[in-house]
Tab-separated table of C-alpha atoms in Angstrom:
chain	number	residue	atom	x	y	z
A	1	MET	CA	127.854	112.950	110.775
A	2	LYS	CA	127.786	110.994	107.503
A	3	LEU	CA	128.215	107.725	109.383
A	4	ALA	CA	125.310	108.656	111.676
A	5	PHE	CA	123.220	109.609	108.627
A	6	TRP	CA	124.058	106.300	106.940
A	7	TRP	CA	123.093	104.377	110.081
A	8	GLN	CA	119.853	106.345	110.327
A	9	GLU	CA	118.974	105.613	106.697
A	10	THR	CA	119.876	101.948	107.095
A	11	ARG	CA	117.655	101.567	110.163
A	12	ALA	CA	114.787	103.241	108.286
A	13	SER	CA	115.121	100.936	105.267
A	14	PHE	CA	112.555	98.202	104.711
A	15	TRP	CA	115.125	95.402	104.615
A	16	PHE	CA	117.390	96.011	107.609
A	17	LEU	CA	115.192	94.966	110.542
A	18	PRO	CA	113.711	91.931	108.710
A	19	ALA	CA	117.253	90.829	107.865
A	20	LEU	CA	118.233	91.054	111.545
A	21	ILE	CA	115.169	89.032	112.553
A	22	VAL	CA	116.051	86.329	109.995
A	23	LEU	CA	119.602	86.131	111.369
A	24	ASP	CA	118.228	85.869	114.905
A	25	ALA	CA	115.872	83.080	113.822
A	26	VAL	CA	118.732	81.150	112.218
A	27	ALA	CA	120.838	81.614	115.361
A	28	LEU	CA	117.930	80.389	117.537
A	29	ALA	CA	117.531	77.316	115.328
A	30	ALA	CA	121.249	76.546	115.581
A	31	LEU	CA	121.160	76.948	119.366
A	32	LEU	CA	118.159	74.650	119.829
A	33	ILE	CA	119.625	72.040	117.479
A	34	THR	CA	122.840	72.072	119.515
A	35	LEU	CA	120.872	71.618	122.730
A	36	ASP	CA	118.897	68.799	121.102
A	37	PHE	CA	122.100	67.054	120.098
A	38	HIS	CA	123.225	66.897	123.733
A	39	PHE	CA	119.902	66.319	125.538
A	40	GLU	CA	117.732	64.501	122.991
A	41	SER	CA	117.533	61.163	124.735
A	42	ASN	CA	116.673	62.625	128.111
A	43	LEU	CA	113.939	64.875	126.738
A	44	ALA	CA	112.312	62.120	124.678
A	45	GLU	CA	112.305	59.723	127.610
A	46	ARG	CA	110.973	62.170	130.193
A	47	TRP	CA	108.247	63.826	128.035
A	48	PRO	CA	107.396	61.422	125.187
A	49	LEU	CA	104.097	63.122	124.288
A	50	LEU	CA	105.820	66.495	123.933
A	51	PHE	CA	109.153	65.510	122.396
A	52	GLY	CA	108.477	62.051	120.974
A	53	ALA	CA	107.792	62.982	117.320
A	54	GLY	CA	109.443	60.841	114.644
A	55	ALA	CA	111.394	62.033	111.630
A	56	ASP	CA	108.421	61.962	109.234
A	57	GLY	CA	106.137	63.768	111.668
A	58	ALA	CA	108.763	66.443	112.350
A	59	ARG	CA	109.355	66.970	108.623
A	60	GLY	CA	105.605	67.308	108.019
A	61	LEU	CA	105.207	69.857	110.808
A	62	LEU	CA	108.170	71.964	109.709
A	63	SER	CA	107.077	71.856	106.058
A	64	ALA	CA	103.561	72.988	106.971
A	65	VAL	CA	104.765	75.796	109.231
A	66	GLY	CA	107.474	76.986	106.827
A	67	GLY	CA	105.212	76.910	103.775
A	68	SER	CA	102.399	78.779	105.514
A	69	MET	CA	104.753	81.407	106.923
A	70	VAL	CA	106.308	82.289	103.573
A	71	THR	CA	102.807	82.516	102.083
A	72	VAL	CA	101.662	84.843	104.864
A	73	ALA	CA	104.844	86.916	104.403
A	74	GLY	CA	103.782	87.499	100.792
A	75	VAL	CA	100.320	88.523	101.968
A	76	VAL	CA	101.821	90.936	104.509
A	77	PHE	CA	103.995	92.492	101.836
A	78	SER	CA	100.972	92.858	99.540
A	79	ILE	CA	98.918	94.484	102.317
A	80	THR	CA	101.757	96.906	102.980
A	81	LEU	CA	101.976	97.887	99.318
A	82	VAL	CA	98.203	98.391	99.140
A	83	ALA	CA	98.325	100.574	102.265
A	84	ILE	CA	101.178	102.606	100.759
A	85	ALA	CA	99.309	103.091	97.487
A	86	LEU	CA	96.104	104.064	99.295
A	87	THR	CA	97.900	106.518	101.569
A	88	SER	CA	99.795	108.054	98.664
A	89	SER	CA	96.640	108.675	96.651
A	90	GLN	CA	94.418	109.714	99.570
A	91	TYR	CA	96.862	111.935	101.469
A	92	THR	CA	100.318	112.593	99.987
A	93	SER	CA	103.152	110.555	98.513
A	94	ARG	CA	105.567	112.189	100.967
A	95	VAL	CA	104.334	109.986	103.813
A	96	ILE	CA	105.358	106.786	101.994
A	97	ARG	CA	108.746	106.940	103.675
A	98	ASN	CA	106.989	106.888	107.058
A	99	PHE	CA	105.324	103.591	106.173
A	100	MET	CA	108.525	102.101	104.798
A	101	SER	CA	110.478	103.042	107.935
A	102	ASP	CA	107.741	101.945	110.356
A	103	HIS	CA	109.350	99.370	112.656
A	104	ILE	CA	106.106	97.511	113.223
A	105	ASN	CA	105.650	96.855	109.494
A	106	GLN	CA	109.273	95.772	109.266
A	107	SER	CA	109.018	93.553	112.349
A	108	VAL	CA	105.897	91.778	111.103
A	109	LEU	CA	107.467	90.981	107.743
A	110	GLY	CA	110.680	89.901	109.473
A	111	THR	CA	108.749	87.637	111.857
A	112	PHE	CA	107.168	85.558	109.097
A	113	VAL	CA	110.315	85.376	106.980
A	114	GLY	CA	112.319	84.560	110.097
A	115	ILE	CA	110.022	81.663	111.039
A	116	PHE	CA	110.369	80.338	107.485
A	117	ALA	CA	114.174	80.516	107.723
A	118	TYR	CA	114.025	78.809	111.142
A	119	CYS	CA	112.026	75.917	109.701
A	120	LEU	CA	114.459	75.497	106.796
A	121	VAL	CA	117.456	75.267	109.106
A	122	VAL	CA	115.776	72.763	111.439
A	123	LEU	CA	114.373	70.711	108.555
A	124	ARG	CA	117.853	70.317	107.125
A	125	THR	CA	119.092	68.525	110.269
A	126	ILE	CA	116.389	65.847	110.536
A	127	ARG	CA	117.644	62.363	109.690
A	128	GLY	CA	115.795	59.088	109.921
A	129	GLY	CA	116.375	55.390	109.283
A	130	ASP	CA	119.638	54.599	107.510
A	131	GLU	CA	120.827	58.206	107.877
A	132	GLY	CA	121.610	57.632	111.554
A	133	GLY	CA	118.398	58.922	113.111
A	134	PHE	CA	118.303	62.413	114.558
A	135	VAL	CA	115.208	64.479	115.262
A	136	PRO	CA	115.820	67.856	117.010
A	137	THR	CA	112.682	67.610	119.108
A	138	LEU	CA	113.325	70.795	121.049
A	139	ALA	CA	113.774	72.755	117.829
A	140	VAL	CA	110.622	71.178	116.350
A	141	LEU	CA	108.655	72.250	119.413
A	142	GLY	CA	110.131	75.732	118.931
A	143	ALA	CA	108.735	75.778	115.382
A	144	LEU	CA	105.271	74.915	116.705
A	145	ILE	CA	105.457	77.722	119.273
A	146	LEU	CA	106.677	80.173	116.614
A	147	ALA	CA	103.722	79.197	114.412
A	148	PHE	CA	101.309	80.311	117.139
A	149	VAL	CA	103.357	83.492	117.564
A	150	GLY	CA	102.971	84.107	113.835
A	151	ILE	CA	99.183	83.743	114.101
A	152	GLY	CA	99.077	86.368	116.844
A	153	VAL	CA	101.351	88.705	114.870
A	154	LEU	CA	99.122	88.394	111.791
A	155	ILE	CA	95.998	89.311	113.775
A	156	TYR	CA	97.759	92.304	115.314
A	157	PHE	CA	99.118	93.404	111.923
A	158	ILE	CA	95.632	93.503	110.366
A	159	HIS	CA	94.450	95.673	113.274
A	160	TYR	CA	97.517	97.901	113.045
A	161	VAL	CA	97.202	98.531	109.309
A	162	SER	CA	93.516	99.344	109.591
A	163	THR	CA	94.297	102.067	112.165
A	164	SER	CA	97.574	103.354	110.742
A	165	ILE	CA	96.086	104.393	107.388
A	166	GLN	CA	93.561	106.694	109.045
A	167	ALA	CA	94.168	110.405	108.617
A	168	SER	CA	94.440	110.987	112.360
A	169	SER	CA	97.135	108.321	112.765
A	170	ILE	CA	99.173	109.528	109.800
A	171	THR	CA	99.021	113.182	110.826
A	172	ALA	CA	99.817	112.400	114.453
A	173	SER	CA	102.781	110.270	113.409
A	174	VAL	CA	104.238	113.019	111.213
A	175	ALA	CA	103.655	115.615	113.939
A	176	ARG	CA	105.337	113.435	116.562
A	177	GLU	CA	108.374	112.964	114.335
A	178	THR	CA	108.495	116.702	113.600
A	179	LEU	CA	108.248	117.654	117.277
A	180	ALA	CA	111.153	115.316	118.031
A	181	ALA	CA	113.172	117.044	115.289
A	182	VAL	CA	112.275	120.478	116.715
A	183	ASP	CA	113.484	119.443	120.165
A	184	HIS	CA	116.721	118.119	118.678
A	185	LEU	CA	117.442	120.976	116.272
A	186	PHE	CA	116.247	123.950	118.336
A	187	PRO	CA	116.834	123.152	122.007
A	188	GLU	CA	117.641	126.724	123.112
A	189	ALA	CA	115.087	129.213	124.350
A	190	LEU	CA	114.857	132.493	122.458
A	191	GLY	CA	115.556	134.651	125.501
A	192	ASP	CA	115.519	138.426	125.305
A	193	ASN	CA	117.450	138.779	122.047
A	194	PRO	CA	115.737	138.138	118.715
A	195	ASP	CA	117.390	135.533	116.537
A	196	ALA	CA	116.399	136.996	113.185
A	197	GLY	CA	118.714	138.700	110.819
A	198	SER	CA	122.137	138.000	112.370
A	199	ASP	CA	123.523	136.294	109.301
A	200	ASP	CA	121.932	138.918	107.036
A	201	GLN	CA	123.860	141.578	108.913
A	202	TYR	CA	127.109	139.697	108.380
A	203	GLY	CA	126.227	139.239	104.718
A	204	ARG	CA	125.590	142.960	104.223
A	205	ALA	CA	128.821	143.857	105.998
A	206	LEU	CA	130.834	141.555	103.717
A	207	ALA	CA	128.916	142.289	100.524
A	208	MET	CA	131.847	144.112	98.910
A	209	GLN	CA	134.269	141.226	99.478
A	210	PRO	CA	135.371	139.089	96.481
A	211	TRP	CA	132.984	136.155	96.942
A	212	LEU	CA	133.606	133.141	94.705
A	213	ALA	CA	130.858	130.542	94.194
A	214	ILE	CA	131.703	126.912	94.990
A	215	PRO	CA	129.483	124.787	92.724
A	216	ALA	CA	127.580	121.691	93.795
A	217	GLN	CA	128.747	118.462	92.223
A	218	LYS	CA	125.440	116.634	92.622
A	219	THR	CA	121.768	117.369	92.037
A	220	GLY	CA	119.225	116.712	94.776
A	221	TYR	CA	117.943	117.763	98.188
A	222	ILE	CA	120.396	118.679	100.922
A	223	GLU	CA	119.750	116.198	103.714
A	224	THR	CA	122.670	116.816	106.075
A	225	ILE	CA	125.481	119.337	106.467
A	226	GLU	CA	128.546	118.672	108.623
A	227	SER	CA	128.594	122.119	110.214
A	228	GLU	CA	131.541	121.504	112.527
A	229	GLN	CA	133.669	120.242	109.653
A	230	LEU	CA	132.615	123.270	107.618
A	231	LEU	CA	133.949	125.545	110.358
A	232	THR	CA	137.150	123.513	110.572
A	233	LEU	CA	137.670	123.799	106.815
A	234	ALA	CA	137.143	127.577	106.886
A	235	ARG	CA	139.598	127.889	109.768
A	236	ALA	CA	142.219	125.730	108.042
A	237	HIS	CA	142.146	127.913	104.905
A	238	ALA	CA	141.721	131.206	106.795
A	239	THR	CA	138.646	132.138	104.796
A	240	ILE	CA	134.949	132.900	105.313
A	241	LEU	CA	132.296	130.563	103.922
A	242	ARG	CA	128.705	131.579	103.208
A	243	MET	CA	126.085	128.877	102.768
A	244	GLU	CA	124.014	129.499	99.651
A	245	ARG	CA	121.770	126.493	100.265
A	246	GLY	CA	120.500	125.100	103.564
A	247	ILE	CA	119.155	121.763	104.697
A	248	GLY	CA	116.008	120.893	102.763
A	249	ASP	CA	116.890	123.079	99.776
A	250	PHE	CA	117.114	121.632	96.269
A	251	VAL	CA	120.456	122.185	94.584
A	252	VAL	CA	121.394	121.640	90.940
A	253	ALA	CA	124.840	120.418	89.984
A	254	GLY	CA	126.978	123.330	88.808
A	255	THR	CA	125.023	125.987	90.726
A	256	PRO	CA	126.410	127.726	93.849
A	257	LEU	CA	126.415	125.583	96.966
A	258	VAL	CA	128.727	127.723	99.091
A	259	SER	CA	130.450	131.049	98.497
A	260	ALA	CA	133.913	131.776	99.835
A	261	ILE	CA	136.165	134.810	100.169
A	262	ALA	CA	138.965	133.158	98.261
A	263	THR	CA	141.183	133.147	95.210
A	264	GLU	CA	140.613	130.881	92.213
A	265	SER	CA	143.388	128.546	93.361
A	266	LEU	CA	141.792	128.179	96.788
A	267	LYS	CA	138.405	127.611	95.182
A	268	GLU	CA	139.780	124.673	93.222
A	269	ALA	CA	141.426	123.274	96.356
A	270	ILE	CA	138.316	123.303	98.547
A	271	THR	CA	135.524	122.524	96.061
A	272	ALA	CA	135.704	118.751	96.509
A	273	LYS	CA	136.184	119.070	100.285
A	274	LEU	CA	133.127	121.313	100.628
A	275	ASN	CA	130.935	119.003	98.568
A	276	ALA	CA	132.042	116.086	100.739
A	277	LEU	CA	130.537	117.843	103.773
A	278	TYR	CA	127.055	117.851	102.203
A	279	VAL	CA	124.776	114.806	101.966
A	280	ILE	CA	122.606	115.332	98.882
A	281	GLY	CA	119.851	112.803	98.215
A	282	ARG	CA	116.643	112.260	96.304
A	283	GLN	CA	114.252	113.427	99.014
A	284	ARG	CA	114.043	115.506	102.158
A	285	THR	CA	114.120	113.917	105.595
A	286	VAL	CA	112.536	115.153	108.826
A	287	GLU	CA	115.425	114.306	111.146
A	288	GLN	CA	117.490	117.382	110.167
A	289	ASP	CA	114.711	119.312	108.416
A	290	ALA	CA	111.732	120.159	110.621
A	291	ALA	CA	110.200	122.183	107.780
A	292	PHE	CA	109.709	118.953	105.847
A	293	GLY	CA	107.477	117.620	108.619
A	294	VAL	CA	105.425	120.805	108.354
A	295	ARG	CA	105.344	120.328	104.575
A	296	GLN	CA	103.910	116.816	104.887
A	297	ILE	CA	101.059	117.948	107.135
A	298	VAL	CA	100.309	120.864	104.801
A	299	ASP	CA	100.167	118.432	101.866
A	300	ILE	CA	97.612	116.313	103.715
A	301	ALA	CA	95.535	119.435	104.393
A	302	MET	CA	95.800	120.499	100.749
A	303	LYS	CA	94.551	117.124	99.558
A	304	ALA	CA	91.683	117.315	102.080
A	305	LEU	CA	90.706	120.771	100.794
A	306	SER	CA	90.770	119.736	97.144
A	307	PRO	CA	87.349	119.746	95.405
A	308	GLY	CA	87.535	116.009	94.755
A	309	VAL	CA	87.951	115.193	98.456
A	310	ASN	CA	86.432	118.149	100.347
A	311	ASP	CA	87.298	116.763	103.792
A	312	THR	CA	87.114	119.755	106.144
A	313	THR	CA	87.600	117.646	109.273
A	314	THR	CA	90.979	116.356	108.105
A	315	ALA	CA	92.073	119.867	107.143
A	316	ILE	CA	91.137	121.159	110.614
A	317	MET	CA	93.037	118.262	112.174
A	318	CYS	CA	96.116	119.260	110.169
A	319	VAL	CA	95.799	122.860	111.379
A	320	ASP	CA	95.638	121.554	114.959
A	321	TYR	CA	98.873	119.583	114.607
A	322	LEU	CA	100.590	122.472	112.837
A	323	THR	CA	99.571	124.599	115.815
A	324	ALA	CA	101.256	122.123	118.164
A	325	ILE	CA	104.481	122.340	116.154
A	326	LEU	CA	104.464	126.150	115.973
A	327	VAL	CA	103.666	126.403	119.684
A	328	ARG	CA	106.805	124.347	120.324
A	329	LEU	CA	108.813	126.571	117.964
A	330	ALA	CA	107.519	129.942	119.191
A	331	PRO	CA	109.756	130.269	122.280
A	332	ARG	CA	112.816	128.628	120.654
A	333	ARG	CA	115.875	130.138	118.990
A	334	ILE	CA	115.603	129.019	115.368
A	335	ALA	CA	118.017	131.050	113.225
A	336	ALA	CA	121.305	129.286	112.519
A	337	ALA	CA	124.138	130.700	114.585
A	338	PRO	CA	127.142	132.059	112.650
A	339	GLY	CA	130.281	129.934	112.819
A	340	LEU	CA	132.825	131.770	114.946
A	341	ASP	CA	136.438	130.822	115.579
A	342	GLU	CA	137.596	132.561	118.776
A	343	GLY	CA	135.242	135.418	118.013
A	344	GLU	CA	136.228	135.670	114.340
A	345	LEU	CA	133.546	134.975	111.728
A	346	ARG	CA	134.237	131.870	109.634
A	347	VAL	CA	130.843	130.566	108.446
A	348	ILE	CA	127.680	132.496	107.571
A	349	ALA	CA	125.062	129.821	108.165
A	350	ARG	CA	121.746	129.386	106.417
A	351	GLY	CA	118.716	127.942	108.137
A	352	PRO	CA	115.002	128.285	108.727
A	353	SER	CA	113.239	131.172	110.455
A	354	PHE	CA	110.062	131.378	112.493
A	355	GLY	CA	108.414	133.532	109.840
A	356	GLY	CA	109.357	131.073	107.128
A	357	LEU	CA	107.980	128.116	109.066
A	358	LEU	CA	104.807	130.051	109.881
A	359	ALA	CA	104.295	130.821	106.199
A	360	GLU	CA	105.087	127.209	105.274
A	361	ALA	CA	102.418	126.028	107.701
A	362	PHE	CA	99.543	128.400	106.942
A	363	ASP	CA	99.945	130.207	103.611
A	364	GLN	CA	98.899	127.457	101.220
A	365	ILE	CA	96.144	126.215	103.515
A	366	ARG	CA	94.779	129.776	103.695
A	367	GLN	CA	94.969	130.149	99.924
A	368	ASN	CA	93.014	126.923	99.384
A	369	ALA	CA	90.532	127.364	102.243
A	370	GLY	CA	88.676	130.258	100.659
A	371	GLY	CA	85.034	130.134	101.732
A	372	ASN	CA	85.659	127.358	104.260
A	373	VAL	CA	84.576	128.990	107.492
A	374	GLY	CA	85.586	126.064	109.723
A	375	VAL	CA	89.199	126.013	108.535
A	376	LEU	CA	89.580	129.807	108.605
A	377	LEU	CA	88.202	130.000	112.150
A	378	ARG	CA	90.543	127.251	113.309
A	379	MET	CA	93.542	129.014	111.753
A	380	LEU	CA	92.696	132.237	113.598
A	381	GLY	CA	92.363	130.250	116.805
A	382	ALA	CA	95.748	128.663	116.090
A	383	LEU	CA	97.405	132.078	115.797
A	384	GLU	CA	95.840	133.125	119.094
A	385	THR	CA	97.255	130.002	120.749
A	386	ILE	CA	100.727	130.485	119.260
A	387	ALA	CA	100.764	134.110	120.413
A	388	THR	CA	100.551	132.959	124.035
A	389	ARG	CA	103.963	131.285	123.709
A	390	THR	CA	106.136	134.182	122.552
A	391	THR	CA	106.839	137.737	123.639
A	392	ASP	CA	109.210	138.479	120.758
A	393	PRO	CA	107.901	141.580	118.895
A	394	HIS	CA	109.159	140.401	115.520
A	395	ARG	CA	107.395	137.046	115.796
A	396	ARG	CA	104.193	138.613	117.090
A	397	CYS	CA	104.276	140.970	114.103
A	398	GLU	CA	104.549	137.961	111.774
A	399	LEU	CA	101.586	136.366	113.537
A	400	GLN	CA	99.659	139.618	113.104
A	401	GLN	CA	100.417	139.703	109.381
A	402	THR	CA	99.231	136.115	108.985
A	403	ALA	CA	96.021	136.910	110.874
A	404	GLU	CA	95.332	139.894	108.610
A	405	GLN	CA	95.891	137.742	105.541
A	406	ILE	CA	93.370	135.219	106.835
A	407	GLY	CA	90.941	138.053	107.526
A	408	GLU	CA	91.372	139.353	103.970
A	409	THR	CA	90.747	135.865	102.557
A	410	ALA	CA	87.595	135.532	104.662
A	411	GLU	CA	86.292	138.942	103.600
A	412	ARG	CA	86.889	138.134	99.950
A	413	THR	CA	85.635	134.535	99.777
A	414	VAL	CA	82.951	134.040	102.469
A	415	ALA	CA	79.533	134.907	101.085
A	416	SER	CA	77.401	134.776	104.224
A	417	PRO	CA	77.294	138.027	106.252
A	418	HIS	CA	76.774	135.998	109.420
A	419	ASP	CA	79.891	133.907	108.794
A	420	ARG	CA	81.919	137.006	107.941
A	421	GLU	CA	80.795	138.526	111.224
A	422	ARG	CA	81.939	135.447	113.142
A	423	LEU	CA	85.301	135.552	111.434
A	424	GLY	CA	85.594	139.281	112.089
A	425	GLU	CA	84.924	138.769	115.800
A	426	ARG	CA	87.557	136.051	115.979
A	427	LEU	CA	90.054	138.254	114.125
A	428	ALA	CA	89.398	141.034	116.624
A	429	ARG	CA	90.191	138.628	119.452
A	430	VAL	CA	93.459	137.656	117.773
A	431	ARG	CA	94.399	141.327	117.333
A	432	GLU	CA	93.664	141.959	120.988
A	433	SER	CA	95.726	138.949	122.032
A	434	LEU	CA	98.671	140.060	119.921
A	435	ALA	CA	98.459	143.614	121.240
A	436	THR	CA	99.112	142.401	124.802
A	437	PRO	CA	102.292	140.316	125.274
A	438	PRO	CA	101.612	137.242	127.418
A	439	ILE	CA	103.218	136.350	130.729
A	440	LEU	CA	105.146	133.174	130.047
A	441	PHE	CA	105.516	130.479	132.675
A	442	ILE	CA	108.379	128.023	132.604
A	443	ALA	CA	106.961	124.598	131.919
A	444	ALA	CA	108.096	121.380	130.349
A	445	ASP	CA	107.062	120.903	126.722
A	446	GLN	CA	104.613	118.114	126.200
A	447	ASP	CA	104.093	116.064	123.069
C-alpha cells in the first residue's frame, strides 16, 4: 500500500513526467545520431536538399531551436504559476494540487525542456573541418520537426489554460476525480441491510474493556491506512484494535491514533508497528478520501457565495456536481466493515457515513446561502433527486432532516413572500418524494 501511495504521489508530482520526457528526448537524440553515423553518406547523397546542411548551418539551427524552446519553457512555467495563483484566489487553494498533477501541464513543460535537451545532445556531436567532419543530418532534421511540434503544443497549451481555469472546468475535474474515488472505495451496493452503526455497536459492547491509547508519532492528515496489515497485526498479537482516526482526519503527535485491548508491554511493542501502517502527510488526497473531493467543491461554492464575489451561478453549479456525487453514493455501502478473523472481531474500523457526507456537502452551503433563492431551490431539487436513488429508511430520514433545515433557512432569511411560497412548494414536493420510497432499477452508473 505504501509503495502504491508513493508511486501515486510521484506520478502526480510536477517533475516526474517532464523528467521522463527529457530522458526520452535524450534517448531519441542518441538513436538518431547512431543512425546518422551509419547512413550519413547515403542520406546526404540521395536527398541533398533535405540532409545536405553543413556544420555551421546545423549548429545555427540547433542553437536557435534550443534557445527558443528553453525560453518558451520558462513562459509556460510562468503561465502555470499565474493560473495557479488565480485559481487559488478565485476559487480555493485546495485545487492547486489538481493543477500541479495535471498531466497536460506536465507534458507541455516536459515537451519544451525535452526539445532543449535534444538539441544540446545533437549539438555536442557536430564536428567540422579539422575535427574530422560529422554532421548528424537525420538528427538535425529531427530537431526541425520537433520545433514545429513545439509550436503546436504552445498554441494548444494557451487554449487549454484559458479553459481549465474556468469554474465549470475546475468543478467538473474535481467531481470526476471524486466519482472515480467513490467507485473505487465503495463498490458494493447497500442491499437490504443498513450499513450504519455496526462499529458503534461493537464499540458499545467492548466499552468496559481495558482500552489503551496508541499515540501518533507524527502530526498531519491521514492519507492512507494499510487495513489488511492492521488486521494481520491484531491477529498476530491476539488483540482488538479500534481506529480513533480515519482517513482524512487530522492527527496530532502524541494524541490517540489507535486504541487496543492490551497491556502496557504490548502497547510499547506495537506502537511503532501501528504508526508504520499509517501514511500521514501535509494535506488530504482524494484517491482514498472521497470526502475531500466533496470538501473542494464546497469550498468553491463558499467562495462564490461570499459577499465579495456573489457568483450564484457557480454556487448552483457546485450544488449540481455535489448532487451527482451523492446520487452515486446513495445506493452504496459506505460504512467501513469491521475487521474479522474467522468470525472473530479484530479491528473496529472508522470511516465516513452517508449522513456525514451529506452534511459535508450541504450544511455550509445552506448556512451561507441565506436569502439566495436560486441556491436554496437547487439544493431542495438535489435532495429530491438523491431520494430517487435510495430506499434505505435511515438515509431518507437524513435527507428529510436536511430538507427541513433548508426550509428553516429559507423561512428565516428570504424576505419576499412570493419567494418563500416557491420554496415552500418545493419543500412540499421533497417531503412527498421522501414519503414514498422509489422503485429502483438496476442500471450502470454514468459519470
